[in-house]
């Protein structure tokens, strides 16, 4: 009889630990990623982000969007140079994504909850780390036991990316970014 009570208590404790992990770990992982981004902690960012996977997901998504745009331009067929320009841009996707997906740019995106053109930073605008603090609230959605998404809470017409996390042991790693439809960056 005592053996059954001990086994039941152990199973109950294991169930409570699992439920605690299941419901709390996505928020904890996103909070830790935001903290690393805010503090500019590249080591923690590199531990929390699967950079090769994120790069590949962005390349795939951008190629698909550009291919759709090329088809649309070919149907219009008024401007052959536009099609040629699109083909040239398609060839540069890998280089652009490889240059963009690094700890610094990912930290900026996580801090702001949106992608931003480098030109606006180069033009002298401050990033959040330089004084324009903006607390970004992230909406987290579970997709089973091994995946969750985090999307910044934003206005209806504001294009924001969705971060996709995959389970890594009992922790989480950012593994992909789902880009918004429409313009990729805020003006």
PDB file of C-alpha atoms in Angstrom, residues 95-184:
ATOM      1  CA  UNK A  95      24.041  37.197 -49.505  1.00  0.00           C
ATOM      2  CA  UNK A  96      21.460  39.622 -48.106  1.00  0.00           C
ATOM      3  CA  UNK A  97      20.073  37.140 -45.585  1.00  0.00           C
ATOM      4  CA  UNK A  98      23.535  35.966 -44.521  1.00  0.00           C
ATOM      5  CA  UNK A  99      24.460  39.588 -43.862  1.00  0.00           C
ATOM      6  CA  UNK A 100      21.232  40.384 -42.001  1.00  0.00           C
ATOM      7  CA  UNK A 101      20.899  37.382 -39.709  1.00  0.00           C
ATOM      8  CA  UNK A 102      23.520  38.065 -37.061  1.00  0.00           C
ATOM      9  CA  UNK A 103      23.307  38.641 -33.304  1.00  0.00           C
ATOM     10  CA  UNK A 104      23.154  42.438 -33.610  1.00  0.00           C
ATOM     11  CA  UNK A 105      20.342  42.615 -36.168  1.00  0.00           C
ATOM     12  CA  UNK A 106      18.376  39.871 -34.427  1.00  0.00           C
ATOM     13  CA  UNK A 107      18.721  41.753 -31.123  1.00  0.00           C
ATOM     14  CA  UNK A 108      17.374  44.917 -32.771  1.00  0.00           C
ATOM     15  CA  UNK A 109      14.419  43.027 -34.274  1.00  0.00           C
ATOM     16  CA  UNK A 110      13.575  41.344 -30.962  1.00  0.00           C
ATOM     17  CA  UNK A 111      13.856  44.629 -29.062  1.00  0.00           C
ATOM     18  CA  UNK A 112      11.615  46.548 -31.454  1.00  0.00           C
ATOM     19  CA  UNK A 113       9.296  43.718 -32.471  1.00  0.00           C
ATOM     20  CA  UNK A 114       9.737  44.621 -36.112  1.00  0.00           C
ATOM     21  CA  UNK A 115      12.281  44.729 -38.861  1.00  0.00           C
ATOM     22  CA  UNK A 116      13.880  48.043 -39.555  1.00  0.00           C
ATOM     23  CA  UNK A 117      15.777  49.443 -42.459  1.00  0.00           C
ATOM     24  CA  UNK A 118      19.478  49.946 -41.756  1.00  0.00           C
ATOM     25  CA  UNK A 119      19.271  53.219 -43.691  1.00  0.00           C
ATOM     26  CA  UNK A 120      17.103  54.750 -40.967  1.00  0.00           C
ATOM     27  CA  UNK A 121      19.710  53.842 -38.365  1.00  0.00           C
ATOM     28  CA  UNK A 122      22.525  55.110 -40.569  1.00  0.00           C
ATOM     29  CA  UNK A 123      20.611  58.371 -41.040  1.00  0.00           C
ATOM     30  CA  UNK A 124      21.083  59.081 -37.358  1.00  0.00           C
ATOM     31  CA  UNK A 125      17.956  57.640 -35.778  1.00  0.00           C
ATOM     32  CA  UNK A 126      18.563  56.082 -32.411  1.00  0.00           C
ATOM     33  CA  UNK A 127      17.979  52.417 -31.732  1.00  0.00           C
ATOM     34  CA  UNK A 128      16.136  51.427 -28.548  1.00  0.00           C
ATOM     35  CA  UNK A 129      19.442  50.744 -26.821  1.00  0.00           C
ATOM     36  CA  UNK A 130      20.381  54.361 -27.419  1.00  0.00           C
ATOM     37  CA  UNK A 131      17.471  55.888 -25.603  1.00  0.00           C
ATOM     38  CA  UNK A 132      14.188  55.181 -27.383  1.00  0.00           C
ATOM     39  CA  UNK A 133      13.061  52.379 -25.085  1.00  0.00           C
ATOM     40  CA  UNK A 134       9.966  50.613 -26.289  1.00  0.00           C
ATOM     41  CA  UNK A 135       8.631  47.677 -24.354  1.00  0.00           C
ATOM     42  CA  UNK A 136       7.433  45.133 -26.863  1.00  0.00           C
ATOM     43  CA  UNK A 137       4.744  42.759 -25.711  1.00  0.00           C
ATOM     44  CA  UNK A 138       4.850  39.358 -27.389  1.00  0.00           C
ATOM     45  CA  UNK A 139       1.830  37.136 -27.898  1.00  0.00           C
ATOM     46  CA  UNK A 140       2.807  33.486 -27.474  1.00  0.00           C
ATOM     47  CA  UNK A 141       0.936  30.593 -29.083  1.00  0.00           C
ATOM     48  CA  UNK A 142       1.713  26.951 -28.379  1.00  0.00           C
ATOM     49  CA  UNK A 143       1.776  24.566 -31.333  1.00  0.00           C
ATOM     50  CA  UNK A 144       2.069  21.206 -29.628  1.00  0.00           C
ATOM     51  CA  UNK A 145       4.779  20.050 -27.295  1.00  0.00           C
ATOM     52  CA  UNK A 146       7.769  20.937 -29.492  1.00  0.00           C
ATOM     53  CA  UNK A 147       6.926  24.305 -31.014  1.00  0.00           C
ATOM     54  CA  UNK A 148       5.591  27.745 -30.159  1.00  0.00           C
ATOM     55  CA  UNK A 149       5.368  31.110 -31.898  1.00  0.00           C
ATOM     56  CA  UNK A 150       5.832  34.618 -30.579  1.00  0.00           C
ATOM     57  CA  UNK A 151       4.338  37.613 -32.386  1.00  0.00           C
ATOM     58  CA  UNK A 152       4.683  41.226 -31.256  1.00  0.00           C
ATOM     59  CA  UNK A 153       1.406  42.844 -30.290  1.00  0.00           C
ATOM     60  CA  UNK A 154       0.908  45.596 -32.876  1.00  0.00           C
ATOM     61  CA  UNK A 155      -1.691  47.607 -34.726  1.00  0.00           C
ATOM     62  CA  UNK A 156      -3.735  46.005 -37.486  1.00  0.00           C
ATOM     63  CA  UNK A 157      -1.768  47.461 -40.400  1.00  0.00           C
ATOM     64  CA  UNK A 158       1.665  47.191 -38.792  1.00  0.00           C
ATOM     65  CA  UNK A 159       3.779  44.466 -40.434  1.00  0.00           C
ATOM     66  CA  UNK A 160       5.448  42.363 -37.753  1.00  0.00           C
ATOM     67  CA  UNK A 161       7.400  39.120 -37.942  1.00  0.00           C
ATOM     68  CA  UNK A 162       6.447  35.943 -36.105  1.00  0.00           C
ATOM     69  CA  UNK A 163       9.252  34.150 -34.309  1.00  0.00           C
ATOM     70  CA  UNK A 164       9.067  30.344 -34.427  1.00  0.00           C
ATOM     71  CA  UNK A 165      10.706  28.367 -31.633  1.00  0.00           C
ATOM     72  CA  UNK A 166      11.510  24.660 -31.641  1.00  0.00           C
ATOM     73  CA  UNK A 167      12.128  22.562 -28.555  1.00  0.00           C
ATOM     74  CA  UNK A 168      15.797  21.882 -27.847  1.00  0.00           C
ATOM     75  CA  UNK A 169      15.952  19.320 -25.043  1.00  0.00           C
ATOM     76  CA  UNK A 170      13.866  20.925 -22.313  1.00  0.00           C
ATOM     77  CA  UNK A 171      14.708  24.420 -23.591  1.00  0.00           C
ATOM     78  CA  UNK A 172      13.839  26.376 -26.731  1.00  0.00           C
ATOM     79  CA  UNK A 173      15.684  27.849 -29.711  1.00  0.00           C
ATOM     80  CA  UNK A 174      14.467  30.397 -32.217  1.00  0.00           C
ATOM     81  CA  UNK A 175      14.523  28.395 -35.443  1.00  0.00           C
ATOM     82  CA  UNK A 176      12.602  30.432 -38.025  1.00  0.00           C
ATOM     83  CA  UNK A 177      10.985  33.780 -38.714  1.00  0.00           C
ATOM     84  CA  UNK A 178       7.675  34.072 -40.529  1.00  0.00           C
ATOM     85  CA  UNK A 179       7.718  37.369 -42.396  1.00  0.00           C
ATOM     86  CA  UNK A 180       4.574  39.490 -42.630  1.00  0.00           C
ATOM     87  CA  UNK A 181       2.749  39.930 -45.909  1.00  0.00           C
ATOM     88  CA  UNK A 182       3.432  43.224 -47.610  1.00  0.00           C
ATOM     89  CA  UNK A 183       6.412  45.457 -46.930  1.00  0.00           C
ATOM     90  CA  UNK A 184       9.174  43.797 -44.954  1.00  0.00           C
TER      91      UNK A 184
END
